[in-house]
Amino acid sequence: MRIAAVIITRNEAAVIARCIRSATAVADEVIVVDSGSTDATCAIARELGARVVHRDWTNYSDQKNFANGLATTPYILSLDADEELSPELTASIQEARRNGLNGVYRFNRLTNYCGTWVRHGGWYPDTKVRLFPAGRARWEGAYVHEVLVWDNDLPVHHLPGDLWHYSYRTTAAHRERIERYSTLHAQAMHAAGRRAGFIKLWLSPLAKFVQGYLLQGGFLDGRAGLNIAWYSARAVRMKYTKLQRMHQGG
């Protein structure tokens, strides 16, 4: 059964080639929906045989659903530009194709943080459903952390192997990401009528750090685990601070 790999992009020149080369090992077509890259993302994607379509940015779910609608295959493999199929996962998907695809398929995602593979702190196994029949699953969520929803009658299968996620090359990139995502989270909470009191502003960040670094074993990942716990706590603090400012009209 044929598969289309679908990727949304904006300024992903540093990682898009790795993602597309990985996808072509299991997919019959690769579709890239770009929202206005100013680097070589689109040129690299075309050189590697991907179909590239421009679409102005709306939100994550809407972009991904639009991209899914361009597929001409029965199945879709949804990938982020900074992801890559491990050899074991590649073999698992190829075997599933040979056996006949049926339902949706999930697999573990393993994140690389500044050169370290992170297996603790709540970051692994980070299981994701990313292979699904076209027209029977869609992304939901208007702001951030889109969620895939599929038809209830579809069976869920777990495939061996990891989806490698190269999330942050530097801590500066992590800081930039939480600045952007904390705004999106605050906007979502504001739209839902939520407010930020003393507990959310001060105790929730502390609880987040303790959870990730101590209770979920983040310390076992060394310096990477400490940085992740620290910036995760910072992200919580930032989103509630921004939410408070929104309610104050700032």
PDB file of C-alpha atoms in Angstrom:
ATOM      1  CA  MET A   1       0.000   0.000   0.000  1.00  0.00           C
ATOM      2  CA  ARG A   2       1.375   3.387  -1.042  1.00  0.00           C
ATOM      3  CA  ILE A   3       2.447   6.000   1.519  1.00  0.00           C
ATOM      4  CA  ALA A   4       2.921   9.753   1.268  1.00  0.00           C
ATOM      5  CA  ALA A   5       5.328  11.441   3.672  1.00  0.00           C
ATOM      6  CA  VAL A   6       3.958  14.873   4.610  1.00  0.00           C
ATOM      7  CA  ILE A   7       6.109  17.642   6.143  1.00  0.00           C
ATOM      8  CA  ILE A   8       5.354  21.287   6.983  1.00  0.00           C
ATOM      9  CA  THR A   9       8.281  23.697   6.939  1.00  0.00           C
ATOM     10  CA  ARG A  10       9.582  27.203   7.441  1.00  0.00           C
ATOM     11  CA  ASN A  11      13.329  27.850   7.328  1.00  0.00           C
ATOM     12  CA  GLU A  12      14.352  24.224   7.874  1.00  0.00           C
ATOM     13  CA  ALA A  13      17.376  24.134   5.549  1.00  0.00           C
ATOM     14  CA  ALA A  14      19.608  22.714   8.282  1.00  0.00           C
ATOM     15  CA  VAL A  15      17.480  19.592   8.776  1.00  0.00           C
ATOM     16  CA  ILE A  16      15.123  19.047   5.839  1.00  0.00           C
ATOM     17  CA  ALA A  17      17.487  16.897   3.752  1.00  0.00           C
ATOM     18  CA  ARG A  18      17.946  14.375   6.552  1.00  0.00           C
ATOM     19  CA  CYS A  19      14.175  14.176   7.049  1.00  0.00           C
ATOM     20  CA  ILE A  20      13.352  13.709   3.348  1.00  0.00           C
ATOM     21  CA  ARG A  21      16.074  11.118   2.746  1.00  0.00           C
ATOM     22  CA  SER A  22      14.737   9.167   5.697  1.00  0.00           C
ATOM     23  CA  ALA A  23      11.155   9.402   4.434  1.00  0.00           C
ATOM     24  CA  THR A  24      11.960   8.210   0.917  1.00  0.00           C
ATOM     25  CA  ALA A  25      13.009   4.844   2.339  1.00  0.00           C
ATOM     26  CA  VAL A  26       9.351   4.076   3.125  1.00  0.00           C
ATOM     27  CA  ALA A  27       7.261   6.604   1.166  1.00  0.00           C
ATOM     28  CA  ASP A  28       6.209   6.723  -2.478  1.00  0.00           C
ATOM     29  CA  GLU A  29       5.878  10.487  -2.482  1.00  0.00           C
ATOM     30  CA  VAL A  30       7.061  13.321  -0.263  1.00  0.00           C
ATOM     31  CA  ILE A  31       4.977  16.472   0.130  1.00  0.00           C
ATOM     32  CA  VAL A  32       6.389  19.637   1.705  1.00  0.00           C
ATOM     33  CA  VAL A  33       4.056  22.506   2.561  1.00  0.00           C
ATOM     34  CA  ASP A  34       6.171  25.578   3.185  1.00  0.00           C
ATOM     35  CA  SER A  35       4.936  28.768   4.836  1.00  0.00           C
ATOM     36  CA  GLY A  36       7.480  31.202   3.449  1.00  0.00           C
ATOM     37  CA  SER A  37      11.017  30.000   4.004  1.00  0.00           C
ATOM     38  CA  THR A  38      13.721  32.571   3.323  1.00  0.00           C
ATOM     39  CA  ASP A  39      16.532  29.998   3.334  1.00  0.00           C
ATOM     40  CA  ALA A  40      17.225  27.048   1.016  1.00  0.00           C
ATOM     41  CA  THR A  41      14.493  24.776   2.436  1.00  0.00           C
ATOM     42  CA  CYS A  42      12.377  24.661  -0.711  1.00  0.00           C
ATOM     43  CA  ALA A  43      15.325  24.278  -3.083  1.00  0.00           C
ATOM     44  CA  ILE A  44      16.738  21.382  -1.068  1.00  0.00           C
ATOM     45  CA  ALA A  45      13.348  19.681  -0.889  1.00  0.00           C
ATOM     46  CA  ARG A  46      12.834  19.939  -4.650  1.00  0.00           C
ATOM     47  CA  GLU A  47      16.332  18.644  -5.365  1.00  0.00           C
ATOM     48  CA  LEU A  48      15.497  15.567  -3.304  1.00  0.00           C
ATOM     49  CA  GLY A  49      12.317  14.938  -5.287  1.00  0.00           C
ATOM     50  CA  ALA A  50       9.712  16.350  -2.931  1.00  0.00           C
ATOM     51  CA  ARG A  51       6.620  18.157  -4.144  1.00  0.00           C
ATOM     52  CA  VAL A  52       6.772  21.647  -2.603  1.00  0.00           C
ATOM     53  CA  VAL A  53       3.643  23.766  -2.129  1.00  0.00           C
ATOM     54  CA  HIS A  54       3.543  27.238  -0.608  1.00  0.00           C
ATOM     55  CA  ARG A  55       0.810  28.147   1.878  1.00  0.00           C
ATOM     56  CA  ASP A  56       0.726  31.145   4.167  1.00  0.00           C
ATOM     57  CA  TRP A  57       0.929  30.181   7.832  1.00  0.00           C
ATOM     58  CA  THR A  58      -2.320  29.695   9.777  1.00  0.00           C
ATOM     59  CA  ASN A  59      -1.607  27.273  12.636  1.00  0.00           C
ATOM     60  CA  TYR A  60      -0.002  23.852  13.102  1.00  0.00           C
ATOM     61  CA  SER A  61      -3.175  21.781  12.803  1.00  0.00           C
ATOM     62  CA  ASP A  62      -4.510  23.661   9.797  1.00  0.00           C
ATOM     63  CA  GLN A  63      -1.185  23.492   7.952  1.00  0.00           C
ATOM     64  CA  LYS A  64      -0.849  19.756   8.567  1.00  0.00           C
ATOM     65  CA  ASN A  65      -4.437  19.008   7.557  1.00  0.00           C
ATOM     66  CA  PHE A  66      -3.971  20.989   4.342  1.00  0.00           C
ATOM     67  CA  ALA A  67      -0.770  19.067   3.627  1.00  0.00           C
ATOM     68  CA  ASN A  68      -2.523  15.743   4.260  1.00  0.00           C
ATOM     69  CA  GLY A  69      -5.171  16.730   1.734  1.00  0.00           C
ATOM     70  CA  LEU A  70      -2.524  16.931  -1.000  1.00  0.00           C
ATOM     71  CA  ALA A  71      -1.575  13.271  -0.657  1.00  0.00           C
ATOM     72  CA  THR A  72      -2.634  10.906  -3.450  1.00  0.00           C
ATOM     73  CA  THR A  73      -1.923   7.743  -1.467  1.00  0.00           C
ATOM     74  CA  PRO A  74      -4.046   5.587   0.858  1.00  0.00           C
ATOM     75  CA  TYR A  75      -1.692   6.196   3.808  1.00  0.00           C
ATOM     76  CA  ILE A  76       0.073   9.235   5.239  1.00  0.00           C
ATOM     77  CA  LEU A  77       3.294   9.392   7.240  1.00  0.00           C
ATOM     78  CA  SER A  78       3.368  12.708   9.086  1.00  0.00           C
ATOM     79  CA  LEU A  79       6.839  13.978   9.945  1.00  0.00           C
ATOM     80  CA  ASP A  80       8.290  17.168  11.388  1.00  0.00           C
ATOM     81  CA  ALA A  81      11.251  18.614   9.526  1.00  0.00           C
ATOM     82  CA  ASP A  82      13.595  17.918  12.451  1.00  0.00           C
ATOM     83  CA  GLU A  83      12.718  14.214  12.608  1.00  0.00           C
ATOM     84  CA  GLU A  84      14.260  11.110  11.058  1.00  0.00           C
ATOM     85  CA  LEU A  85      13.265   7.449  10.970  1.00  0.00           C
ATOM     86  CA  SER A  86      15.771   5.197  12.723  1.00  0.00           C
ATOM     87  CA  PRO A  87      16.891   2.115  10.763  1.00  0.00           C
ATOM     88  CA  GLU A  88      14.817  -0.125  13.041  1.00  0.00           C
ATOM     89  CA  LEU A  89      11.694   1.986  12.551  1.00  0.00           C
ATOM     90  CA  THR A  90      12.301   2.113   8.810  1.00  0.00           C
ATOM     91  CA  ALA A  91      12.391  -1.690   8.725  1.00  0.00           C
ATOM     92  CA  SER A  92       9.224  -1.881  10.857  1.00  0.00           C
ATOM     93  CA  ILE A  93       7.279   0.378   8.510  1.00  0.00           C
ATOM     94  CA  GLN A  94       8.500  -1.548   5.468  1.00  0.00           C
ATOM     95  CA  GLU A  95       7.384  -4.809   7.064  1.00  0.00           C
ATOM     96  CA  ALA A  96       3.980  -3.331   7.941  1.00  0.00           C
ATOM     97  CA  ARG A  97       3.575  -2.328   4.290  1.00  0.00           C
ATOM     98  CA  ARG A  98       4.398  -5.828   3.113  1.00  0.00           C
ATOM     99  CA  ASN A  99       1.858  -7.290   5.536  1.00  0.00           C
ATOM    100  CA  GLY A 100      -0.833  -4.825   4.470  1.00  0.00           C
ATOM    101  CA  LEU A 101      -1.484  -1.604   6.360  1.00  0.00           C
ATOM    102  CA  ASN A 102      -4.560  -1.608   8.575  1.00  0.00           C
ATOM    103  CA  GLY A 103      -5.468   1.031  11.140  1.00  0.00           C
ATOM    104  CA  VAL A 104      -3.058   3.585  12.607  1.00  0.00           C
ATOM    105  CA  TYR A 105       0.525   3.077  13.692  1.00  0.00           C
ATOM    106  CA  ARG A 106       2.387   4.549  16.638  1.00  0.00           C
ATOM    107  CA  PHE A 107       6.044   4.466  17.609  1.00  0.00           C
ATOM    108  CA  ASN A 108       8.370   5.945  20.199  1.00  0.00           C
ATOM    109  CA  ARG A 109      10.131   9.258  19.636  1.00  0.00           C
ATOM    110  CA  LEU A 110      13.660   9.712  20.979  1.00  0.00           C
ATOM    111  CA  THR A 111      14.881  13.297  21.282  1.00  0.00           C
ATOM    112  CA  ASN A 112      18.401  14.583  20.768  1.00  0.00           C
ATOM    113  CA  TYR A 113      19.069  17.644  22.920  1.00  0.00           C
ATOM    114  CA  CYS A 114      22.274  19.552  22.113  1.00  0.00           C
ATOM    115  CA  GLY A 115      23.976  16.309  21.082  1.00  0.00           C
ATOM    116  CA  THR A 116      22.615  14.098  23.900  1.00  0.00           C
ATOM    117  CA  TRP A 117      19.920  11.457  23.450  1.00  0.00           C
ATOM    118  CA  VAL A 118      17.422  12.059  26.256  1.00  0.00           C
ATOM    119  CA  ARG A 119      15.749   9.016  27.809  1.00  0.00           C
ATOM    120  CA  HIS A 120      14.438  10.473  31.083  1.00  0.00           C
ATOM    121  CA  GLY A 121      12.679  13.529  32.468  1.00  0.00           C
ATOM    122  CA  GLY A 122       9.399  12.603  30.781  1.00  0.00           C
ATOM    123  CA  TRP A 123      10.888  12.943  27.290  1.00  0.00           C
ATOM    124  CA  TYR A 124      10.914   9.251  26.401  1.00  0.00           C
ATOM    125  CA  PRO A 125       9.257   7.156  25.043  1.00  0.00           C
ATOM    126  CA  ASP A 126       7.036  10.082  23.885  1.00  0.00           C
ATOM    127  CA  THR A 127       4.886   7.732  21.780  1.00  0.00           C
ATOM    128  CA  LYS A 128       3.303   9.259  18.655  1.00  0.00           C
ATOM    129  CA  VAL A 129       0.773   8.077  16.065  1.00  0.00           C
ATOM    130  CA  ARG A 130       2.194   9.263  12.755  1.00  0.00           C
ATOM    131  CA  LEU A 131       1.153   6.666  10.160  1.00  0.00           C
ATOM    132  CA  PHE A 132      -2.559   6.633   9.349  1.00  0.00           C
ATOM    133  CA  PRO A 133      -5.080   6.204   6.503  1.00  0.00           C
ATOM    134  CA  ALA A 134      -5.783   9.320   4.479  1.00  0.00           C
ATOM    135  CA  GLY A 135      -9.161  10.875   5.185  1.00  0.00           C
ATOM    136  CA  ARG A 136      -9.667   9.026   8.469  1.00  0.00           C
ATOM    137  CA  ALA A 137      -7.534  11.104  10.809  1.00  0.00           C
ATOM    138  CA  ARG A 138      -7.003  14.826  11.305  1.00  0.00           C
ATOM    139  CA  TRP A 139      -5.061  17.251  13.465  1.00  0.00           C
ATOM    140  CA  GLU A 140      -6.903  19.335  16.051  1.00  0.00           C
ATOM    141  CA  GLY A 141      -5.816  22.301  18.189  1.00  0.00           C
ATOM    142  CA  ALA A 142      -5.764  25.946  17.151  1.00  0.00           C
ATOM    143  CA  TYR A 143      -2.684  27.179  18.998  1.00  0.00           C
ATOM    144  CA  VAL A 144       0.100  24.722  19.860  1.00  0.00           C
ATOM    145  CA  HIS A 145       0.690  21.028  20.531  1.00  0.00           C
ATOM    146  CA  GLU A 146      -1.688  19.803  17.881  1.00  0.00           C
ATOM    147  CA  VAL A 147      -3.273  16.407  18.508  1.00  0.00           C
ATOM    148  CA  LEU A 148      -4.035  13.725  15.936  1.00  0.00           C
ATOM    149  CA  VAL A 149      -7.575  12.325  16.169  1.00  0.00           C
ATOM    150  CA  TRP A 150      -8.592   9.247  14.180  1.00  0.00           C
ATOM    151  CA  ASP A 151     -11.793   7.262  13.590  1.00  0.00           C
ATOM    152  CA  ASN A 152     -12.724   5.159  16.609  1.00  0.00           C
ATOM    153  CA  ASP A 153     -12.976   1.918  14.653  1.00  0.00           C
ATOM    154  CA  LEU A 154      -9.347   1.990  13.524  1.00  0.00           C
ATOM    155  CA  PRO A 155      -7.044  -0.412  15.393  1.00  0.00           C
ATOM    156  CA  VAL A 156      -3.823   0.991  16.844  1.00  0.00           C
ATOM    157  CA  HIS A 157      -0.548  -0.854  16.256  1.00  0.00           C
ATOM    158  CA  HIS A 158       2.816  -0.152  17.877  1.00  0.00           C
ATOM    159  CA  LEU A 159       5.893  -0.445  15.676  1.00  0.00           C
ATOM    160  CA  PRO A 160       9.382  -1.214  17.027  1.00  0.00           C
ATOM    161  CA  GLY A 161      12.059   1.420  16.505  1.00  0.00           C
ATOM    162  CA  ASP A 162      12.418   5.100  17.339  1.00  0.00           C
ATOM    163  CA  LEU A 163      11.538   8.272  15.518  1.00  0.00           C
ATOM    164  CA  TRP A 164      14.675  10.361  16.043  1.00  0.00           C
ATOM    165  CA  HIS A 165      13.876  13.964  16.955  1.00  0.00           C
ATOM    166  CA  TYR A 166      16.649  16.561  16.698  1.00  0.00           C
ATOM    167  CA  SER A 167      14.863  19.159  18.767  1.00  0.00           C
ATOM    168  CA  TYR A 168      17.485  21.669  19.876  1.00  0.00           C
ATOM    169  CA  ARG A 169      21.040  22.113  18.645  1.00  0.00           C
ATOM    170  CA  THR A 170      21.770  24.809  21.259  1.00  0.00           C
ATOM    171  CA  THR A 171      20.278  26.054  24.516  1.00  0.00           C
ATOM    172  CA  ALA A 172      19.742  29.387  22.740  1.00  0.00           C
ATOM    173  CA  ALA A 173      17.402  27.585  20.342  1.00  0.00           C
ATOM    174  CA  HIS A 174      15.560  26.157  23.356  1.00  0.00           C
ATOM    175  CA  ARG A 175      15.146  29.632  24.849  1.00  0.00           C
ATOM    176  CA  GLU A 176      13.818  30.945  21.544  1.00  0.00           C
ATOM    177  CA  ARG A 177      11.336  28.094  21.283  1.00  0.00           C
ATOM    178  CA  ILE A 178       9.891  28.545  24.770  1.00  0.00           C
ATOM    179  CA  GLU A 179       9.548  32.281  24.156  1.00  0.00           C
ATOM    180  CA  ARG A 180       7.404  31.559  21.098  1.00  0.00           C
ATOM    181  CA  TYR A 181       5.496  28.583  22.497  1.00  0.00           C
ATOM    182  CA  SER A 182       4.765  30.234  25.844  1.00  0.00           C
ATOM    183  CA  THR A 183       2.962  32.977  23.936  1.00  0.00           C
ATOM    184  CA  LEU A 184       0.875  30.419  22.061  1.00  0.00           C
ATOM    185  CA  HIS A 185       0.044  28.581  25.300  1.00  0.00           C
ATOM    186  CA  ALA A 186      -0.954  31.850  26.970  1.00  0.00           C
ATOM    187  CA  GLN A 187      -3.198  32.736  24.040  1.00  0.00           C
ATOM    188  CA  ALA A 188      -4.900  29.345  24.233  1.00  0.00           C
ATOM    189  CA  MET A 189      -5.483  29.680  27.986  1.00  0.00           C
ATOM    190  CA  HIS A 190      -6.720  33.246  27.596  1.00  0.00           C
ATOM    191  CA  ALA A 191      -9.208  32.150  24.940  1.00  0.00           C
ATOM    192  CA  ALA A 192     -10.432  29.446  27.336  1.00  0.00           C
ATOM    193  CA  GLY A 193     -10.979  31.995  30.099  1.00  0.00           C
ATOM    194  CA  ARG A 194      -8.220  30.755  32.387  1.00  0.00           C
ATOM    195  CA  ARG A 195      -6.328  32.978  34.815  1.00  0.00           C
ATOM    196  CA  ALA A 196      -2.922  32.908  36.505  1.00  0.00           C
ATOM    197  CA  GLY A 197      -2.875  33.185  40.296  1.00  0.00           C
ATOM    198  CA  PHE A 198      -0.061  32.897  42.822  1.00  0.00           C
ATOM    199  CA  ILE A 199       0.135  29.096  42.653  1.00  0.00           C
ATOM    200  CA  LYS A 200       0.358  29.031  38.867  1.00  0.00           C
ATOM    201  CA  LEU A 201       2.936  31.816  38.743  1.00  0.00           C
ATOM    202  CA  TRP A 202       5.265  30.583  41.462  1.00  0.00           C
ATOM    203  CA  LEU A 203       4.568  27.012  42.533  1.00  0.00           C
ATOM    204  CA  SER A 204       3.801  25.452  39.154  1.00  0.00           C
ATOM    205  CA  PRO A 205       7.296  26.212  37.746  1.00  0.00           C
ATOM    206  CA  LEU A 206       8.909  24.708  40.849  1.00  0.00           C
ATOM    207  CA  ALA A 207       6.705  21.621  40.609  1.00  0.00           C
ATOM    208  CA  LYS A 208       7.613  21.262  36.942  1.00  0.00           C
ATOM    209  CA  PHE A 209      11.333  21.291  37.738  1.00  0.00           C
ATOM    210  CA  VAL A 210      11.009  18.764  40.577  1.00  0.00           C
ATOM    211  CA  GLN A 211       8.858  16.492  38.429  1.00  0.00           C
ATOM    212  CA  GLY A 212      11.222  16.405  35.460  1.00  0.00           C
ATOM    213  CA  TYR A 213      14.597  16.477  37.177  1.00  0.00           C
ATOM    214  CA  LEU A 214      13.930  14.332  40.260  1.00  0.00           C
ATOM    215  CA  LEU A 215      10.709  12.316  39.960  1.00  0.00           C
ATOM    216  CA  GLN A 216      11.157  11.439  36.260  1.00  0.00           C
ATOM    217  CA  GLY A 217      14.915  10.938  36.500  1.00  0.00           C
ATOM    218  CA  GLY A 218      16.086  13.872  34.418  1.00  0.00           C
ATOM    219  CA  PHE A 219      19.301  13.951  36.458  1.00  0.00           C
ATOM    220  CA  LEU A 220      20.268  10.671  34.776  1.00  0.00           C
ATOM    221  CA  ASP A 221      20.739  12.576  31.502  1.00  0.00           C
ATOM    222  CA  GLY A 222      23.453  14.762  33.040  1.00  0.00           C
ATOM    223  CA  ARG A 223      23.783  18.376  31.951  1.00  0.00           C
ATOM    224  CA  ALA A 224      21.121  17.920  29.299  1.00  0.00           C
ATOM    225  CA  GLY A 225      18.641  16.737  31.919  1.00  0.00           C
ATOM    226  CA  LEU A 226      19.349  19.740  34.127  1.00  0.00           C
ATOM    227  CA  ASN A 227      18.929  22.195  31.256  1.00  0.00           C
ATOM    228  CA  ILE A 228      15.702  20.568  30.143  1.00  0.00           C
ATOM    229  CA  ALA A 229      14.219  20.699  33.652  1.00  0.00           C
ATOM    230  CA  TRP A 230      15.310  24.320  34.105  1.00  0.00           C
ATOM    231  CA  TYR A 231      13.909  25.522  30.780  1.00  0.00           C
ATOM    232  CA  SER A 232      10.720  23.507  31.237  1.00  0.00           C
ATOM    233  CA  ALA A 233      10.146  25.324  34.525  1.00  0.00           C
ATOM    234  CA  ARG A 234      10.976  28.617  32.840  1.00  0.00           C
ATOM    235  CA  ALA A 235       8.425  27.886  30.113  1.00  0.00           C
ATOM    236  CA  VAL A 236       5.705  27.331  32.711  1.00  0.00           C
ATOM    237  CA  ARG A 237       6.573  30.598  34.436  1.00  0.00           C
ATOM    238  CA  MET A 238       6.594  32.501  31.141  1.00  0.00           C
ATOM    239  CA  LYS A 239       3.239  31.250  29.900  1.00  0.00           C
ATOM    240  CA  TYR A 240       1.477  32.167  33.140  1.00  0.00           C
ATOM    241  CA  THR A 241       3.192  35.566  33.263  1.00  0.00           C
ATOM    242  CA  LYS A 242       2.023  36.278  29.727  1.00  0.00           C
ATOM    243  CA  LEU A 243      -1.478  35.055  30.579  1.00  0.00           C
ATOM    244  CA  GLN A 244      -1.587  37.431  33.525  1.00  0.00           C
ATOM    245  CA  ARG A 245      -0.540  40.313  31.283  1.00  0.00           C
ATOM    246  CA  MET A 246      -3.262  39.444  28.776  1.00  0.00           C
ATOM    247  CA  HIS A 247      -5.912  39.663  31.492  1.00  0.00           C
ATOM    248  CA  GLN A 248      -4.451  42.985  32.582  1.00  0.00           C
ATOM    249  CA  GLY A 249      -4.615  44.235  29.024  1.00  0.00           C
ATOM    250  CA  GLY A 250      -0.862  44.396  28.604  1.00  0.00           C
TER     251      GLY A 250
END
